[in-house]
Amino acid sequence: MKVLVIGSGGREHAIVWKLSQSRHVDKIYCATGNAGIAEIAECIDVDMSNFDALLDLVRYEWIDLTIVGPEDPLSRGIVDTFEKEGRRIVGPTKAAAQLESSKVFAKEFMKRHRIPTAEYKVFTSYLHAEDYVRMKGAPIVIKADGLAAGKGVIVASTVDEAIDALRLIMKDRAFGNAGNKVIVEECLKGEEASFMVFTDGKTIVPMVSSQDHKRVFDDDKGPNTGGMGAYSPAPVITKELESVVMDTIMRPTIEGLRSEGIKYKGILYAGLMIDNGQPNVLEFNCRLGDPETQPVLLRLDTDLVDICMAIADEKLSDVNIEWKDEASVCVVLASGGYPGKYEKGKIISGLNDAKTMDEVVVFHAGTAFNNNETVTNGGRVLGVTALGKGIKAAKERAYEAIRKIHFEGMHYRNDIADKALNRG
């Protein structure tokens, strides 16, 4: 069979890499892909916002299954478009994807269905929001309502920082229309974790747990990024807590949507804050997380095509999903200046040396080719991912691989997975 993956980042490289191991797959296409994806799939230069062109590609190449990586095409209804044409596609509809595309929708939905989350207030007026922040004090969280590439959430440690965030979103329009509304939210305490499930709208199957590192610098310092690394499993998610999350968050979400006439199929991601064994939802994503996908898929033992076909055909209960016992760690190598301004086109060396290592996969995120050289082409450039018999072994192997790679301005965190190690 033929499969199309939509997207161009590290998550999509991980998806393509896993699909390439499937006994079912004859050919993989990726729109638009990157330098790493081009080694195992045919990269097609089609804008992922051009649904008609993507449908034409699926028709003319007789593609059997499409998997959507990023949030933007989901939020604009690519699944609705493909399903209307009778095409198999993995992802939620536009209505279901509002859980991610509108933080206001998500918060109000959680309130209706008693899903645990932080207290909040919604504002369309900068002055009213500023007054509320001054009244509540800090720390406090400011969120743009719409999609902002993972950068629309500001955790403010002072009132001045919170007001600066309001100004950035509502007055400077840093995220465009995503800032038409803002949420001002209480700052929850605890430890963060990522919880993802596969679902066909009826059956819900949890993936192995993982933990993302959003801040750019060690010890969770500096501004939020799209994610500087992740590891799996996350010890904070015990078996008991997994049951709590499934019973109080994931099932009520899928069932709550269904009660409102919305069927949710695909992957559902809950970013959690866990305090004293009690989970609260920080955010929902309607697709695989990035970079959590990289360590999670490295541990997946079941054929990803079997899972995706079962989701599309609403037969997920027929699939037995299994995982490797080993742990995995992914460390993101970023361009100088990221998450602020950065330059592209820096030559990357050492990739072949890292590739020769056992149980290591270097996933490309922001890369391209230039005169037969692999060069940087984004803020997050590579996700160096390794398996090991435990978190410590996986971390050591990932950082050993990193020492073989270089590009001008390269920076990364040195403490990915330390929270797990510090738990003993």
Coordinates of C-alpha atoms in Angstrom, one line a residue:
M1 CA 0.0 0.0 0.0
K2 CA 0.9 3.7 -0.3
V3 CA 0.9 6.1 2.6
L4 CA 1.0 9.9 2.6
V5 CA 2.3 11.8 5.7
I6 CA 1.6 15.5 5.9
G7 CA 4.1 17.7 7.7
S8 CA 7.8 18.5 7.7
G9 CA 9.2 18.2 11.2
G10 CA 10.7 15.8 13.7
R11 CA 7.3 14.3 14.5
E12 CA 6.7 13.5 10.8
H13 CA 10.2 12.0 10.4
A14 CA 9.4 9.7 13.3
I15 CA 6.1 8.7 11.7
V16 CA 7.7 8.1 8.3
W17 CA 10.5 6.1 10.0
K18 CA 8.0 3.9 11.8
L19 CA 5.9 3.4 8.7
S20 CA 9.0 2.4 6.7
Q21 CA 9.2 -0.7 9.0
S22 CA 5.6 -1.8 8.1
R23 CA 5.1 -5.1 6.2
H24 CA 2.2 -3.4 4.4
V25 CA 3.9 -0.3 3.0
D26 CA 5.3 -0.2 -0.6
K27 CA 5.8 3.5 -0.8
I28 CA 5.7 6.6 1.5
Y29 CA 5.1 10.1 0.3
C30 CA 5.5 13.2 2.5
A31 CA 4.2 16.7 1.9
T32 CA 6.6 18.5 2.3
G33 CA 9.1 16.6 4.3
N34 CA 12.7 17.5 5.1
A35 CA 16.3 16.2 4.4
G36 CA 16.0 13.3 6.8
I37 CA 12.5 12.3 5.5
A38 CA 13.8 12.4 1.9
E39 CA 16.1 9.4 2.7
I40 CA 13.1 7.1 3.3
A41 CA 10.1 8.7 1.5
E42 CA 9.4 10.7 -1.6
C43 CA 9.0 14.4 -0.6
I44 CA 6.4 16.3 -2.5
D45 CA 6.4 20.1 -2.7
V46 CA 2.7 20.6 -2.0
D47 CA 1.6 23.2 0.5
M48 CA -0.2 21.4 3.3
S49 CA -2.8 24.2 3.3
N50 CA -3.7 23.3 -0.3
F51 CA -6.3 20.5 0.3
D52 CA -7.3 20.3 -3.3
A53 CA -3.7 19.6 -4.4
L54 CA -3.2 17.1 -1.7
L55 CA -6.4 15.3 -2.7
D56 CA -5.2 15.3 -6.3
L57 CA -1.9 13.7 -5.1
V58 CA -3.9 11.0 -3.3
R59 CA -6.0 10.3 -6.4
Y60 CA -3.3 10.3 -9.0
E61 CA -0.8 8.2 -6.9
W62 CA -3.5 5.8 -5.6
I63 CA -2.6 6.5 -2.0
D64 CA -4.4 4.3 0.5
L65 CA -3.9 6.2 3.8
T66 CA -3.1 9.7 4.9
I67 CA -1.7 10.6 8.3
V68 CA -1.7 14.3 9.4
G69 CA 1.2 15.4 11.6
P70 CA 0.6 19.2 12.4
E71 CA -2.3 20.9 14.0
D72 CA -2.9 23.6 11.3
P73 CA -4.5 21.4 8.6
L74 CA -6.6 19.6 11.2
S75 CA -7.9 22.9 12.5
R76 CA -8.9 24.0 9.0
G77 CA -10.8 20.8 8.2
I78 CA -8.5 18.5 6.1
V79 CA -10.1 15.4 7.6
D80 CA -13.6 16.6 6.7
T81 CA -12.4 17.3 3.1
F82 CA -10.8 13.9 2.7
E83 CA -13.6 11.9 4.3
K84 CA -16.1 13.7 2.1
E85 CA -14.2 12.2 -0.9
G86 CA -14.1 8.7 0.8
R87 CA -10.4 8.8 1.5
R88 CA -8.8 7.1 4.6
I89 CA -7.2 9.7 6.8
V90 CA -6.1 9.7 10.5
G91 CA -7.0 12.7 12.5
P92 CA -10.0 14.5 14.0
T93 CA -12.5 16.6 12.1
K94 CA -12.5 20.4 12.3
A95 CA -15.1 20.4 15.0
A96 CA -13.2 17.9 17.1
A97 CA -9.9 19.7 16.6
Q98 CA -11.3 22.8 18.3
L99 CA -10.0 21.2 21.5
E100 CA -6.6 22.4 20.3
S101 CA -7.4 25.3 17.9
S102 CA -9.4 27.2 20.5
K103 CA -8.2 27.2 24.1
V104 CA -11.5 28.9 25.0
F105 CA -13.5 26.1 23.5
A106 CA -11.3 23.5 25.4
K107 CA -11.7 25.3 28.7
E108 CA -15.4 25.7 28.4
F109 CA -15.8 22.1 27.2
M110 CA -13.8 20.9 30.3
K111 CA -16.0 23.0 32.6
R112 CA -19.2 21.5 31.1
H113 CA -17.9 18.0 31.5
R114 CA -16.2 18.4 34.8
I115 CA -12.8 17.5 33.5
P116 CA -10.1 18.7 36.0
T117 CA -8.3 21.9 34.8
A118 CA -7.1 25.2 36.2
E119 CA -9.5 28.1 37.1
Y120 CA -9.6 30.6 34.3
K121 CA -11.3 33.7 32.9
V122 CA -11.7 34.7 29.2
F123 CA -11.1 38.3 27.9
T124 CA -11.5 40.1 24.7
S125 CA -10.6 43.5 26.3
Y126 CA -7.0 44.3 27.1
L127 CA -8.0 46.7 29.9
H128 CA -10.3 44.2 31.6
A129 CA -7.6 41.5 31.4
E130 CA -5.0 43.8 32.9
D131 CA -7.3 44.7 35.8
Y132 CA -7.9 41.1 36.4
V133 CA -4.2 40.2 36.4
R134 CA -3.5 43.0 38.9
M135 CA -6.3 41.7 41.1
K136 CA -5.1 38.1 41.0
G137 CA -1.4 38.6 41.2
A138 CA 1.4 36.3 40.1
P139 CA 2.4 33.7 39.2
I140 CA -0.3 33.5 36.6
V141 CA -0.7 32.0 33.1
I142 CA -1.6 34.0 29.9
K143 CA -2.8 32.1 26.9
A144 CA -3.7 33.2 23.4
D145 CA -6.9 31.5 22.3
G146 CA -5.8 30.2 18.9
L147 CA -2.9 28.3 17.4
A148 CA 0.5 29.9 18.0
A149 CA 3.1 27.2 17.2
G150 CA 3.5 26.2 20.8
K151 CA 4.5 29.8 21.8
G152 CA 1.1 31.3 22.8
V153 CA 1.3 30.3 26.5
I154 CA 3.3 32.5 28.8
V155 CA 3.8 31.5 32.4
A156 CA 4.4 34.9 34.2
S157 CA 6.2 34.9 37.5
T158 CA 5.4 38.6 38.1
V159 CA 2.4 40.9 37.4
D160 CA 4.6 43.0 35.1
E161 CA 5.5 39.9 33.0
A162 CA 1.8 39.0 32.8
I163 CA 0.9 42.5 31.5
D164 CA 3.8 42.3 29.0
A165 CA 2.3 39.0 27.8
L166 CA -1.1 40.6 27.5
R167 CA 0.3 43.5 25.5
L168 CA 2.3 41.1 23.2
I169 CA -0.8 39.0 22.4
M170 CA -3.6 41.6 22.4
K171 CA -1.9 44.8 21.4
D172 CA 1.2 43.9 19.4
R173 CA -0.8 41.0 17.8
A174 CA 2.3 38.7 18.0
F175 CA 0.1 35.7 17.1
G176 CA -2.3 37.5 14.8
N177 CA -6.0 36.4 15.2
A178 CA -5.0 33.8 17.7
G179 CA -4.9 36.7 20.2
N180 CA -8.5 37.9 19.6
K181 CA -9.3 36.3 23.0
V182 CA -7.0 35.5 25.9
I183 CA -7.3 33.2 28.8
V184 CA -5.9 34.3 32.1
E185 CA -5.4 31.1 34.2
E186 CA -4.3 30.1 37.6
C187 CA -0.7 28.8 37.7
L188 CA -0.9 25.1 38.7
K189 CA 2.0 23.6 40.7
G190 CA 3.4 20.1 40.3
E191 CA 5.1 18.1 37.6
E192 CA 4.1 18.1 33.9
A193 CA 3.7 15.0 31.8
S194 CA 2.3 14.1 28.4
F195 CA -0.5 11.6 28.0
M196 CA -1.4 10.4 24.5
V197 CA -4.1 7.9 23.3
F198 CA -5.1 6.3 20.1
T199 CA -8.9 6.4 19.5
D200 CA -11.4 5.5 16.8
G201 CA -14.2 7.4 18.6
K202 CA -15.2 4.3 20.6
T203 CA -12.1 2.4 21.8
I204 CA -9.4 4.4 23.6
V205 CA -5.9 2.9 23.9
P206 CA -3.3 4.8 26.0
M207 CA 0.3 5.1 24.7
V208 CA 3.3 4.8 26.9
S209 CA 3.8 7.9 29.0
S210 CA 6.3 10.7 28.2
Q211 CA 7.5 14.0 29.5
D212 CA 8.3 17.1 27.4
H213 CA 10.7 19.9 28.3
K214 CA 9.3 23.2 27.1
R215 CA 11.7 25.8 28.4
V216 CA 14.8 26.5 26.3
F217 CA 17.5 26.3 29.0
D218 CA 18.5 23.8 31.7
D219 CA 16.5 23.7 34.9
D220 CA 13.4 24.9 33.1
K221 CA 14.8 28.4 32.6
G222 CA 14.1 30.8 29.7
P223 CA 11.1 31.2 27.4
N224 CA 8.8 28.4 26.2
T225 CA 9.7 26.6 23.0
G226 CA 8.0 24.0 20.8
G227 CA 9.9 21.4 23.0
M228 CA 13.6 20.9 23.7
G229 CA 13.4 17.2 24.4
A230 CA 11.3 14.4 25.8
Y231 CA 11.7 11.0 27.4
S232 CA 9.5 7.9 27.9
P233 CA 8.4 6.5 30.3
A234 CA 7.6 9.3 32.7
P235 CA 7.8 7.8 36.2
V236 CA 5.3 10.5 37.5
I237 CA 2.6 8.5 35.5
T238 CA 2.2 5.4 37.6
K239 CA -0.2 2.6 36.6
E240 CA -2.6 3.9 39.2
L241 CA -2.4 7.4 37.8
E242 CA -2.8 6.2 34.3
S243 CA -6.2 4.7 35.4
V244 CA -7.2 8.0 37.0
V245 CA -6.3 9.9 33.8
M246 CA -8.2 7.5 31.6
D247 CA -11.3 7.7 33.9
T248 CA -11.4 11.4 34.7
I249 CA -9.9 12.9 31.5
M250 CA -9.6 10.9 28.4
R251 CA -12.8 8.9 28.4
P252 CA -15.0 11.8 29.6
T253 CA -13.4 13.9 26.8
I254 CA -14.2 11.5 24.0
E255 CA -17.7 10.7 25.4
G256 CA -18.4 14.4 26.1
L257 CA -17.6 15.3 22.5
R258 CA -19.8 12.4 21.3
S259 CA -22.7 13.7 23.5
E260 CA -22.3 17.0 21.7
G261 CA -22.5 15.4 18.3
I262 CA -18.8 15.3 17.6
K263 CA -17.0 12.0 16.9
Y264 CA -13.3 12.2 17.8
K265 CA -10.9 9.9 15.8
G266 CA -7.1 9.9 15.7
I267 CA -4.7 10.8 18.5
L268 CA -5.7 12.9 21.6
Y269 CA -2.9 14.4 23.7
A270 CA -3.4 15.8 27.1
G271 CA -0.7 18.0 28.6
L272 CA -1.0 17.3 32.4
M273 CA 0.1 19.0 35.6
I274 CA 0.3 16.4 38.3
D275 CA 0.2 17.4 42.0
N276 CA -0.1 14.9 44.8
G277 CA -1.3 12.2 42.4
Q278 CA -4.1 14.5 41.0
P279 CA -3.9 15.3 37.3
N280 CA -5.2 18.6 35.8
V281 CA -5.3 19.3 32.1
L282 CA -3.0 22.2 31.0
E283 CA -3.9 21.8 27.3
F284 CA -5.2 19.4 24.7
N285 CA -3.5 18.7 21.4
C286 CA -5.3 16.8 18.6
R287 CA -2.3 15.0 17.2
L288 CA 1.0 13.5 18.3
G289 CA 3.2 15.7 20.3
D290 CA 6.5 17.0 19.1
P291 CA 9.1 15.9 20.4
E292 CA 7.2 13.3 22.4
T293 CA 6.5 11.3 19.2
Q294 CA 10.1 10.6 18.7
P295 CA 10.8 8.6 22.0
V296 CA 7.3 7.1 22.0
L297 CA 7.4 5.7 18.5
L298 CA 10.9 4.4 19.2
R299 CA 9.2 2.2 21.8
L300 CA 6.2 1.1 19.7
D301 CA 6.4 -2.7 18.8
T302 CA 3.1 -2.9 16.9
D303 CA 2.9 -2.0 13.2
L304 CA 1.8 1.6 13.0
V305 CA -0.1 1.0 9.8
D306 CA -2.3 -1.6 11.6
I307 CA -3.1 1.0 14.2
C308 CA -3.9 3.8 11.7
M309 CA -6.1 1.6 9.5
A310 CA -8.0 0.5 12.5
I311 CA -8.5 4.1 13.6
A312 CA -9.8 5.1 10.2
D313 CA -12.1 2.1 9.9
E314 CA -13.2 2.3 13.6
K315 CA -11.9 -1.2 14.4
L316 CA -9.3 -0.2 17.0
S317 CA -10.6 -2.9 19.4
D318 CA -9.2 -5.5 17.0
V319 CA -5.6 -4.4 17.4
N320 CA -3.3 -5.5 20.3
I321 CA -0.9 -2.6 20.7
E322 CA 2.4 -3.5 22.3
W323 CA 5.5 -1.6 23.5
K324 CA 9.2 -2.2 24.1
D325 CA 10.3 -2.4 27.7
E326 CA 13.3 -0.2 27.1
A327 CA 13.3 3.6 27.9
S328 CA 13.9 6.3 25.3
V329 CA 15.3 9.8 25.4
C330 CA 15.1 12.5 22.7
V331 CA 17.3 15.7 22.9
V332 CA 16.5 18.5 20.5
L333 CA 19.4 20.4 18.8
A334 CA 18.3 23.9 18.1
S335 CA 19.6 26.8 16.0
G336 CA 21.4 29.7 17.6
G337 CA 18.9 32.3 18.9
Y338 CA 15.9 29.9 19.0
P339 CA 13.1 30.4 20.1
G340 CA 13.8 34.0 19.0
K341 CA 15.4 34.9 15.6
Y342 CA 17.8 32.5 14.1
E343 CA 19.7 32.0 10.8
K344 CA 19.2 29.1 8.4
G345 CA 21.6 27.4 6.1
K346 CA 24.2 26.3 8.6
I347 CA 26.0 23.1 7.4
I348 CA 25.4 20.1 9.7
S349 CA 28.3 17.7 10.2
G350 CA 28.6 14.3 11.9
L351 CA 25.2 12.9 11.0
N352 CA 26.7 9.7 9.5
D353 CA 28.8 9.1 12.6
A354 CA 25.8 9.4 14.8
K355 CA 23.8 7.1 12.5
T356 CA 26.3 4.2 13.0
M357 CA 25.4 4.0 16.7
D358 CA 23.2 1.1 17.9
E359 CA 19.7 2.1 19.2
V360 CA 20.1 5.7 18.1
V361 CA 17.9 7.5 15.5
V362 CA 18.5 11.1 14.5
F363 CA 15.2 12.6 13.5
H364 CA 15.3 15.7 11.3
A365 CA 13.0 18.6 12.2
G366 CA 14.3 21.8 10.5
T367 CA 16.7 20.6 7.8
A368 CA 17.1 20.9 4.0
F369 CA 19.7 20.0 1.3
N370 CA 22.0 22.7 -0.2
N371 CA 24.6 21.5 -2.8
N372 CA 24.6 18.0 -1.4
E373 CA 25.1 19.3 2.1
T374 CA 22.5 18.9 4.9
V375 CA 21.8 22.3 6.3
T376 CA 19.7 23.9 9.1
N377 CA 16.3 25.1 8.0
G378 CA 14.4 25.8 11.2
G379 CA 14.5 26.6 14.9
R380 CA 14.5 23.0 16.1
V381 CA 16.9 21.2 13.8
L382 CA 17.4 17.6 15.0
G383 CA 15.9 15.3 17.6
V384 CA 18.6 12.8 18.7
T385 CA 16.8 9.9 20.1
A386 CA 18.1 6.7 21.8
L387 CA 16.8 3.5 23.4
G388 CA 18.3 2.1 26.6
K389 CA 17.6 -0.5 29.3
G390 CA 16.6 2.4 31.5
I391 CA 16.4 6.2 31.4
K392 CA 20.0 6.6 32.4
A393 CA 21.3 4.4 29.6
A394 CA 19.1 6.0 27.0
K395 CA 20.2 9.5 28.1
E396 CA 23.9 8.6 28.0
R397 CA 23.5 7.1 24.5
A398 CA 21.6 10.2 23.2
Y399 CA 24.2 12.6 24.5
E400 CA 27.1 10.4 23.2
A401 CA 25.5 10.7 19.7
I402 CA 25.1 14.5 20.1
R403 CA 28.8 14.8 20.6
K404 CA 29.3 13.6 17.1
I405 CA 27.1 16.3 15.5
H406 CA 27.9 20.0 14.9
F407 CA 26.5 23.0 13.2
E408 CA 27.2 26.7 13.9
G409 CA 25.2 28.1 16.8
M410 CA 23.9 24.6 17.9
H411 CA 22.5 24.6 21.4
Y412 CA 20.6 22.1 23.5
R413 CA 19.6 21.3 27.0
N414 CA 21.9 19.0 29.0
D415 CA 19.3 17.9 31.6
I416 CA 16.7 16.1 29.5
A417 CA 15.2 13.2 31.6
D418 CA 16.9 14.4 34.8
K419 CA 13.6 14.6 36.5
A420 CA 13.1 10.9 36.0
L421 CA 16.6 10.1 37.2
N422 CA 16.2 12.3 40.3
R423 CA 13.3 10.2 41.3
G424 CA 15.8 7.4 41.8

